[in-house]
Amino acid sequence: MARLVLIFFIVACLKTVNVLAQGNAPTATPVGVGAATQGNIAAAPAGTSSLGGLGVNYGLLGDNLPTPDKVIDLIKSNKINKVRIFEPKQAVLQALKDSNLELALGTRNEDLQSLATDPSAATKFVQENVVAYSPGVKFSYITLGNEVIPGQYANFVFDAMQNMQNALKAANVNVPVSTVVATSVLGSSYPPSNATFGQDASAVMEKIVSFLQQNQYPLLANVYTCFPYFAEPTNINADYALGNANVAKGVTDGSIHYNTMFDAMIDALYVAMEKVGGKDVKLVVSETGWPSAGVNLATMDNAKAYVNNVIQRVSSGKGTPLRPSIPIEAYIFAMFNENQKPAGTEQNFGLFYPDMKPVYPVSIA
């Protein structure tokens, strides 16, 4: 996770979800999930440009990680067809050539100001990191900024997106341009039908959503149910947070019933976008996951349950209650446990250890 500090995201998720399980106010029940059947992760066929399918976040904050060529082979062997990286890394881009994997490529947050104020910076980025690797690398999205709204870089995002789009068009490259937000962009989200962007994010988000609506590009959002659950385990039901689809423990919003917090958080973002004119903007879940260690509720069983539930949810091809016809596209966070991240949960989101052995089994029907 290209994150700030862990406590920020606990607070942000609480602000966003506003304890989504309130109303039923269930007590968190003991988590008892059976072991998942070991097997490969499967997703939609590679090389498609439509929404839907399973991806993985490939971070590099470790001093003991495999070389990029081995990582790409590992991703492919597990039938994952999409990958996201947080900034251009030439060795990774080279390893992705002719892999048939779709790539969501990010820019560094600290580069947003130059990309926003200097069109030649966007041109340089496109030439060095996109054109130089095309058509061997299949770029699905170029994202300007990761979780910077609200914040010090927020006002640079819109102009950076425009400059990047212009640079791509000048290079005759057709790749959607977007940004990655945290759910902290929401000021209200419970119930999802009441969702709005927060006052500290609304002005920026309105411009971005208008740009996405006009160009028919998606918004990317990092959706974590674990952090609000960690902070309020007595007010948020475990099944609801883990995605176990326990109907009795869900949340009712008018005529819609949410069995999982995952769906409710996605639809809250859809509602907020529609309220500022983005009724046709699709949402891509750029990060979601559950740590297997670091705090009491970050257990191997919980991580295994949540990630397998997300995989099954994505592979079903079904959308959310508000967008049932739009398949969910989601990127699991993350590929590896990374030892150069802050100690605790941050180091324990990986599907794999650095030796490429699975942290826990994942499977798909």
Short mmCIF file of C-alpha atoms in Angstrom, two decimals:
data_model
loop_
_atom_site.label_atom_id
_atom_site.label_comp_id
_atom_site.label_asym_id
_atom_site.label_seq_id
_atom_site.Cartn_x
_atom_site.Cartn_y
_atom_site.Cartn_z
CA MET A 1 0.00 0.00 0.00
CA ALA A 2 1.44 3.34 -0.96
CA ARG A 3 0.12 4.72 2.34
CA LEU A 4 0.68 7.51 4.73
CA VAL A 5 0.64 6.05 8.24
CA LEU A 6 -1.58 3.26 9.47
CA ILE A 7 -3.51 5.32 11.97
CA PHE A 8 -4.62 7.71 9.22
CA PHE A 9 -6.33 4.90 7.41
CA ILE A 10 -8.07 3.57 10.48
CA VAL A 11 -9.51 7.03 11.03
CA ALA A 12 -10.23 7.51 7.33
CA CYS A 13 -12.08 4.22 7.00
CA LEU A 14 -14.12 4.94 10.13
CA LYS A 15 -15.02 8.32 8.69
CA THR A 16 -15.97 6.72 5.40
CA VAL A 17 -17.88 3.70 6.57
CA ASN A 18 -19.31 5.49 9.60
CA VAL A 19 -19.66 2.06 11.15
CA LEU A 20 -21.74 0.58 8.36
CA ALA A 21 -23.03 -2.19 10.58
CA GLN A 22 -24.87 0.30 12.78
CA GLY A 23 -28.59 -0.13 12.64
CA ASN A 24 -28.29 -3.82 13.26
CA ALA A 25 -25.49 -3.08 15.76
CA PRO A 26 -24.35 -6.71 15.86
CA THR A 27 -21.54 -7.84 18.08
CA ALA A 28 -18.56 -9.15 16.15
CA THR A 29 -18.75 -12.90 16.21
CA PRO A 30 -15.77 -15.23 16.43
CA VAL A 31 -14.31 -15.88 13.04
CA GLY A 32 -14.40 -19.54 12.12
CA VAL A 33 -13.52 -20.06 8.50
CA GLY A 34 -12.49 -23.33 6.96
CA ALA A 35 -9.27 -23.68 5.06
CA ALA A 36 -9.59 -22.72 1.44
CA THR A 37 -8.77 -25.34 -1.12
CA GLN A 38 -5.30 -24.76 -2.46
CA GLY A 39 -5.17 -23.87 -6.13
CA ASN A 40 -4.54 -21.14 -8.63
CA ILE A 41 -6.22 -17.78 -8.71
CA ALA A 42 -8.22 -17.38 -11.89
CA ALA A 43 -9.53 -14.32 -13.66
CA ALA A 44 -10.90 -13.10 -16.97
CA PRO A 45 -8.84 -13.78 -20.11
CA ALA A 46 -5.79 -11.57 -20.41
CA GLY A 47 -5.57 -8.83 -22.96
CA THR A 48 -9.10 -7.51 -22.54
CA SER A 49 -9.70 -3.82 -21.98
CA SER A 50 -13.14 -4.10 -20.42
CA LEU A 51 -13.85 -3.78 -16.73
CA GLY A 52 -13.92 -6.90 -14.65
CA GLY A 53 -11.30 -9.39 -13.61
CA LEU A 54 -8.71 -9.98 -10.95
CA GLY A 55 -5.42 -8.18 -10.53
CA VAL A 56 -2.67 -7.84 -7.96
CA ASN A 57 -0.60 -4.96 -6.59
CA TYR A 58 3.11 -5.52 -7.11
CA GLY A 59 5.10 -3.45 -4.62
CA LEU A 60 8.87 -3.33 -4.29
CA LEU A 61 9.49 -2.20 -0.71
CA GLY A 62 11.57 -5.20 0.26
CA ASP A 63 15.25 -6.07 0.14
CA ASN A 64 14.64 -9.79 -0.37
CA LEU A 65 12.08 -9.87 -3.18
CA PRO A 66 12.42 -12.03 -6.30
CA THR A 67 13.60 -10.45 -9.55
CA PRO A 68 10.83 -8.95 -11.70
CA ASP A 69 11.01 -11.70 -14.33
CA LYS A 70 10.34 -14.33 -11.66
CA VAL A 71 7.51 -12.25 -10.22
CA ILE A 72 5.80 -11.87 -13.58
CA ASP A 73 6.08 -15.62 -14.15
CA LEU A 74 4.56 -16.20 -10.70
CA ILE A 75 1.66 -13.86 -11.44
CA LYS A 76 0.96 -15.60 -14.75
CA SER A 77 1.22 -19.07 -13.23
CA ASN A 78 -1.53 -18.12 -10.81
CA LYS A 79 -3.85 -17.10 -13.65
CA ILE A 80 -3.88 -13.43 -12.63
CA ASN A 81 -4.22 -11.25 -15.73
CA LYS A 82 -3.84 -7.73 -14.32
CA VAL A 83 -1.07 -6.07 -12.33
CA ARG A 84 -0.67 -2.65 -10.78
CA ILE A 85 2.61 -0.92 -9.97
CA PHE A 86 2.89 2.35 -8.08
CA GLU A 87 5.54 4.01 -10.21
CA PRO A 88 7.59 3.18 -13.30
CA LYS A 89 10.36 0.68 -12.66
CA GLN A 90 12.30 -0.13 -15.80
CA ALA A 91 13.13 -3.70 -14.78
CA VAL A 92 9.44 -4.39 -14.10
CA LEU A 93 8.31 -2.80 -17.36
CA GLN A 94 10.89 -4.85 -19.24
CA ALA A 95 9.70 -8.06 -17.56
CA LEU A 96 6.11 -7.21 -18.50
CA LYS A 97 6.87 -7.03 -22.23
CA ASP A 98 4.99 -9.71 -24.16
CA SER A 99 3.59 -11.12 -20.89
CA ASN A 100 0.00 -10.46 -21.98
CA LEU A 101 -0.67 -8.96 -18.55
CA GLU A 102 -2.63 -5.72 -18.32
CA LEU A 103 -0.76 -3.01 -16.44
CA ALA A 104 -2.14 -0.16 -14.32
CA LEU A 105 0.84 2.19 -14.11
CA GLY A 106 1.08 4.86 -11.43
CA THR A 107 3.08 8.03 -11.05
CA ARG A 108 4.92 9.07 -7.91
CA ASN A 109 2.93 11.43 -5.72
CA GLU A 110 5.89 13.77 -5.43
CA ASP A 111 5.92 14.16 -9.23
CA LEU A 112 2.35 15.46 -9.42
CA GLN A 113 3.32 19.12 -9.19
CA SER A 114 5.69 18.96 -12.15
CA LEU A 115 3.23 16.85 -14.16
CA ALA A 116 0.52 19.42 -13.45
CA THR A 117 2.52 22.56 -14.17
CA ASP A 118 4.85 21.41 -16.95
CA PRO A 119 3.32 19.59 -19.95
CA SER A 120 6.79 18.52 -21.04
CA ALA A 121 7.07 16.43 -17.85
CA ALA A 122 4.01 14.46 -18.93
CA THR A 123 5.46 14.09 -22.42
CA LYS A 124 8.71 12.78 -20.97
CA PHE A 125 6.81 10.32 -18.76
CA VAL A 126 4.84 8.98 -21.71
CA GLN A 127 7.86 8.64 -23.97
CA GLU A 128 10.08 6.95 -21.40
CA ASN A 129 7.53 4.72 -19.67
CA VAL A 130 4.75 4.05 -22.16
CA VAL A 131 5.88 4.51 -25.75
CA ALA A 132 9.23 2.83 -25.05
CA TYR A 133 7.42 -0.34 -23.95
CA SER A 134 4.54 -0.38 -26.42
CA PRO A 135 3.04 -2.48 -27.82
CA GLY A 136 4.77 -5.21 -25.78
CA VAL A 137 3.25 -3.95 -22.52
CA LYS A 138 -0.55 -3.70 -22.35
CA PHE A 139 -1.29 -0.52 -20.42
CA SER A 140 -4.78 -0.51 -18.94
CA TYR A 141 -4.60 2.75 -16.94
CA ILE A 142 -2.20 5.56 -16.13
CA THR A 143 -2.97 6.84 -12.63
CA LEU A 144 -1.96 10.27 -11.39
CA GLY A 145 -1.52 10.15 -7.65
CA ASN A 146 -2.27 7.50 -5.04
CA GLU A 147 -4.48 8.51 -2.11
CA VAL A 148 -3.56 12.20 -2.24
CA ILE A 149 -7.10 13.61 -2.03
CA PRO A 150 -7.52 15.40 0.32
CA GLY A 151 -3.95 16.48 0.98
CA GLN A 152 -1.03 18.61 -0.12
CA TYR A 153 -0.94 17.21 -3.65
CA ALA A 154 -4.70 17.18 -4.24
CA ASN A 155 -4.89 20.39 -6.26
CA PHE A 156 -2.30 19.09 -8.75
CA VAL A 157 -4.19 15.93 -9.70
CA PHE A 158 -6.70 17.37 -12.20
CA ASP A 159 -4.14 19.36 -14.19
CA ALA A 160 -1.73 16.42 -14.13
CA MET A 161 -4.45 14.17 -15.52
CA GLN A 162 -5.17 16.62 -18.32
CA ASN A 163 -1.49 16.96 -19.24
CA MET A 164 -1.04 13.21 -19.19
CA GLN A 165 -4.05 12.69 -21.44
CA ASN A 166 -2.73 15.28 -23.89
CA ALA A 167 0.71 13.65 -23.91
CA LEU A 168 -0.79 10.22 -24.56
CA LYS A 169 -2.93 11.55 -27.40
CA ALA A 170 0.07 13.32 -28.94
CA ALA A 171 1.90 9.99 -28.87
CA ASN A 172 -1.13 8.27 -30.44
CA VAL A 173 -1.55 6.08 -27.37
CA ASN A 174 -5.08 5.32 -26.20
CA VAL A 175 -4.88 4.58 -22.46
CA PRO A 176 -7.39 5.79 -19.85
CA VAL A 177 -6.09 8.36 -17.38
CA SER A 178 -7.35 8.43 -13.80
CA THR A 179 -6.32 8.79 -10.17
CA VAL A 180 -6.44 6.50 -7.15
CA VAL A 181 -8.43 7.65 -4.13
CA ALA A 182 -8.92 6.30 -0.65
CA THR A 183 -12.43 6.06 0.76
CA SER A 184 -11.52 9.06 2.92
CA VAL A 185 -12.67 11.25 0.01
CA LEU A 186 -16.16 10.56 1.33
CA GLY A 187 -17.60 12.78 4.01
CA SER A 188 -20.68 10.64 4.50
CA SER A 189 -21.25 7.04 3.46
CA TYR A 190 -23.88 5.50 5.74
CA PRO A 191 -26.12 4.33 4.34
CA PRO A 192 -24.54 4.21 0.87
CA SER A 193 -27.47 6.14 -0.62
CA ASN A 194 -26.47 9.13 1.55
CA ALA A 195 -22.85 9.14 0.40
CA THR A 196 -21.23 12.42 -0.57
CA PHE A 197 -17.70 13.63 -1.04
CA GLY A 198 -16.29 15.39 2.01
CA GLN A 199 -15.92 19.15 2.12
CA ASP A 200 -12.14 18.84 2.01
CA ALA A 201 -12.30 16.74 -1.16
CA SER A 202 -15.46 17.79 -3.01
CA ALA A 203 -14.06 20.63 -5.13
CA VAL A 204 -11.22 18.50 -6.49
CA MET A 205 -13.38 15.40 -6.89
CA GLU A 206 -16.07 17.27 -8.83
CA LYS A 207 -13.51 18.33 -11.44
CA ILE A 208 -12.00 14.85 -11.62
CA VAL A 209 -15.36 13.11 -11.90
CA SER A 210 -16.40 15.51 -14.66
CA PHE A 211 -13.19 14.68 -16.55
CA LEU A 212 -13.79 10.94 -16.10
CA GLN A 213 -17.43 11.23 -17.15
CA GLN A 214 -16.53 13.20 -20.26
CA ASN A 215 -13.86 10.72 -21.33
CA GLN A 216 -15.58 7.57 -20.09
CA TYR A 217 -12.63 6.67 -17.87
CA PRO A 218 -13.03 4.87 -14.52
CA LEU A 219 -12.14 6.10 -11.05
CA LEU A 220 -9.77 3.86 -9.11
CA ALA A 221 -10.35 3.48 -5.38
CA ASN A 222 -8.65 1.60 -2.55
CA VAL A 223 -11.31 -0.23 -0.56
CA TYR A 224 -10.40 -1.75 2.80
CA THR A 225 -12.94 -3.27 5.17
CA CYS A 226 -10.31 -4.46 7.62
CA PHE A 227 -9.36 -1.12 9.16
CA PRO A 228 -12.84 -0.07 10.36
CA TYR A 229 -13.34 -3.61 11.66
CA PHE A 230 -10.04 -3.52 13.54
CA ALA A 231 -11.07 -0.23 15.15
CA GLU A 232 -14.67 -1.19 16.01
CA PRO A 233 -14.93 -5.01 16.21
CA THR A 234 -17.83 -4.85 18.65
CA ASN A 235 -19.93 -2.65 16.33
CA ILE A 236 -19.07 -4.21 12.97
CA ASN A 237 -19.97 -7.82 12.37
CA ALA A 238 -17.07 -10.05 11.34
CA ASP A 239 -19.00 -11.75 8.53
CA TYR A 240 -19.97 -8.36 7.10
CA ALA A 241 -16.38 -7.12 7.10
CA LEU A 242 -14.89 -10.40 5.83
CA GLY A 243 -17.40 -10.72 3.00
CA ASN A 244 -18.91 -13.97 4.24
CA ALA A 245 -22.28 -12.79 2.86
CA ASN A 246 -24.28 -13.51 6.00
CA VAL A 247 -27.67 -12.02 5.06
CA ALA A 248 -28.75 -11.70 8.69
CA LYS A 249 -25.71 -9.55 9.50
CA GLY A 250 -25.84 -7.11 6.61
CA VAL A 251 -27.12 -3.56 6.18
CA THR A 252 -30.41 -2.49 4.59
CA ASP A 253 -30.50 0.75 2.62
CA GLY A 254 -34.03 1.39 1.40
CA SER A 255 -34.89 -1.46 -0.96
CA ILE A 256 -31.28 -2.65 -1.14
CA HIS A 257 -29.67 -5.10 1.27
CA TYR A 258 -25.90 -5.26 1.57
CA ASN A 259 -24.48 -8.61 2.65
CA THR A 260 -20.90 -7.32 2.65
CA MET A 261 -19.13 -4.11 3.55
CA PHE A 262 -17.10 -4.46 0.34
CA ASP A 263 -20.20 -3.95 -1.81
CA ALA A 264 -21.51 -1.15 0.41
CA MET A 265 -18.26 0.81 0.21
CA ILE A 266 -18.13 0.50 -3.58
CA ASP A 267 -21.72 1.66 -3.95
CA ALA A 268 -21.11 4.60 -1.60
CA LEU A 269 -18.46 5.79 -4.04
CA TYR A 270 -20.84 5.27 -6.98
CA VAL A 271 -23.50 7.36 -5.21
CA ALA A 272 -21.06 10.17 -4.42
CA MET A 273 -19.90 10.29 -8.04
CA GLU A 274 -23.44 10.31 -9.39
CA LYS A 275 -24.32 13.25 -7.14
CA VAL A 276 -21.63 15.37 -8.83
CA GLY A 277 -22.53 14.34 -12.38
CA GLY A 278 -20.61 11.08 -12.72
CA LYS A 279 -23.52 8.70 -13.26
CA ASP A 280 -21.63 6.78 -15.97
CA VAL A 281 -18.21 6.68 -14.29
CA LYS A 282 -17.21 3.13 -13.44
CA LEU A 283 -15.20 2.18 -10.37
CA VAL A 284 -12.11 -0.03 -10.27
CA VAL A 285 -11.01 -1.37 -6.88
CA SER A 286 -7.31 -0.63 -7.12
CA GLU A 287 -6.47 -2.11 -3.72
CA THR A 288 -8.22 -4.43 -1.31
CA GLY A 289 -6.86 -6.97 1.12
CA TRP A 290 -6.49 -8.14 4.69
CA PRO A 291 -3.25 -8.49 6.66
CA SER A 292 -2.36 -11.93 8.00
CA ALA A 293 -0.48 -10.57 11.04
CA GLY A 294 0.29 -7.34 12.87
CA VAL A 295 -2.74 -6.86 15.17
CA ASN A 296 -5.07 -9.28 16.94
CA LEU A 297 -7.69 -9.47 14.19
CA ALA A 298 -5.11 -9.64 11.41
CA THR A 299 -5.00 -13.43 11.37
CA MET A 300 -4.16 -15.98 8.73
CA ASP A 301 -7.74 -17.30 8.77
CA ASN A 302 -9.24 -13.83 8.39
CA ALA A 303 -6.89 -12.90 5.54
CA LYS A 304 -7.58 -16.18 3.79
CA ALA A 305 -11.34 -15.77 4.18
CA TYR A 306 -11.44 -12.18 2.97
CA VAL A 307 -9.18 -12.60 -0.05
CA ASN A 308 -10.90 -15.78 -1.17
CA ASN A 309 -14.27 -14.06 -0.79
CA VAL A 310 -13.09 -11.16 -2.97
CA ILE A 311 -11.75 -13.59 -5.58
CA GLN A 312 -15.08 -15.41 -5.67
CA ARG A 313 -16.93 -12.11 -5.80
CA VAL A 314 -14.90 -10.89 -8.77
CA SER A 315 -15.01 -14.23 -10.60
CA SER A 316 -18.82 -14.32 -10.35
CA GLY A 317 -18.97 -11.52 -12.91
CA LYS A 318 -21.74 -9.84 -10.95
CA GLY A 319 -21.80 -6.18 -10.05
CA THR A 320 -22.85 -4.43 -6.87
CA PRO A 321 -26.47 -3.91 -5.83
CA LEU A 322 -26.45 -0.41 -7.40
CA ARG A 323 -24.50 -1.44 -10.51
CA PRO A 324 -25.48 -5.10 -11.02
CA SER A 325 -24.52 -5.17 -14.70
CA ILE A 326 -20.99 -3.84 -14.19
CA PRO A 327 -18.52 -6.64 -13.30
CA ILE A 328 -16.15 -5.81 -10.48
CA GLU A 329 -12.50 -5.29 -11.30
CA ALA A 330 -10.31 -5.59 -8.21
CA TYR A 331 -6.60 -5.70 -7.45
CA ILE A 332 -5.59 -7.69 -4.39
CA PHE A 333 -3.16 -5.97 -2.08
CA ALA A 334 -0.50 -7.26 -2.30
CA MET A 335 1.77 -9.68 -4.09
CA PHE A 336 4.38 -10.02 -1.31
CA ASN A 337 5.02 -9.35 2.33
CA GLU A 338 7.46 -6.43 2.07
CA ASN A 339 10.00 -6.01 4.87
CA GLN A 340 10.87 -2.37 4.21
CA LYS A 341 7.38 -1.16 5.04
CA PRO A 342 6.46 0.00 8.55
CA ALA A 343 6.37 -2.87 11.02
CA GLY A 344 2.98 -4.40 11.81
CA THR A 345 0.09 -4.96 9.42
CA GLU A 346 1.82 -3.06 6.61
CA GLN A 347 4.37 -5.85 6.24
CA ASN A 348 1.77 -8.60 6.18
CA PHE A 349 -0.64 -8.03 3.30
CA GLY A 350 1.12 -10.37 0.87
CA LEU A 351 -0.27 -13.35 -0.96
CA PHE A 352 3.30 -14.67 -1.08
CA TYR A 353 6.43 -14.63 1.02
CA PRO A 354 9.57 -13.30 -0.69
CA ASP A 355 10.62 -16.91 -1.38
CA MET A 356 7.44 -17.12 -3.53
CA LYS A 357 5.73 -19.61 -1.23
CA PRO A 358 2.06 -18.75 -0.56
CA VAL A 359 1.23 -17.11 2.75
CA TYR A 360 -2.12 -18.90 2.70
CA PRO A 361 -4.00 -20.84 0.01
CA VAL A 362 -6.30 -19.03 -2.35
CA SER A 363 -8.77 -20.65 -4.68
CA ILE A 364 -11.57 -19.96 -7.12
CA ALA A 365 -14.44 -22.12 -8.31
#
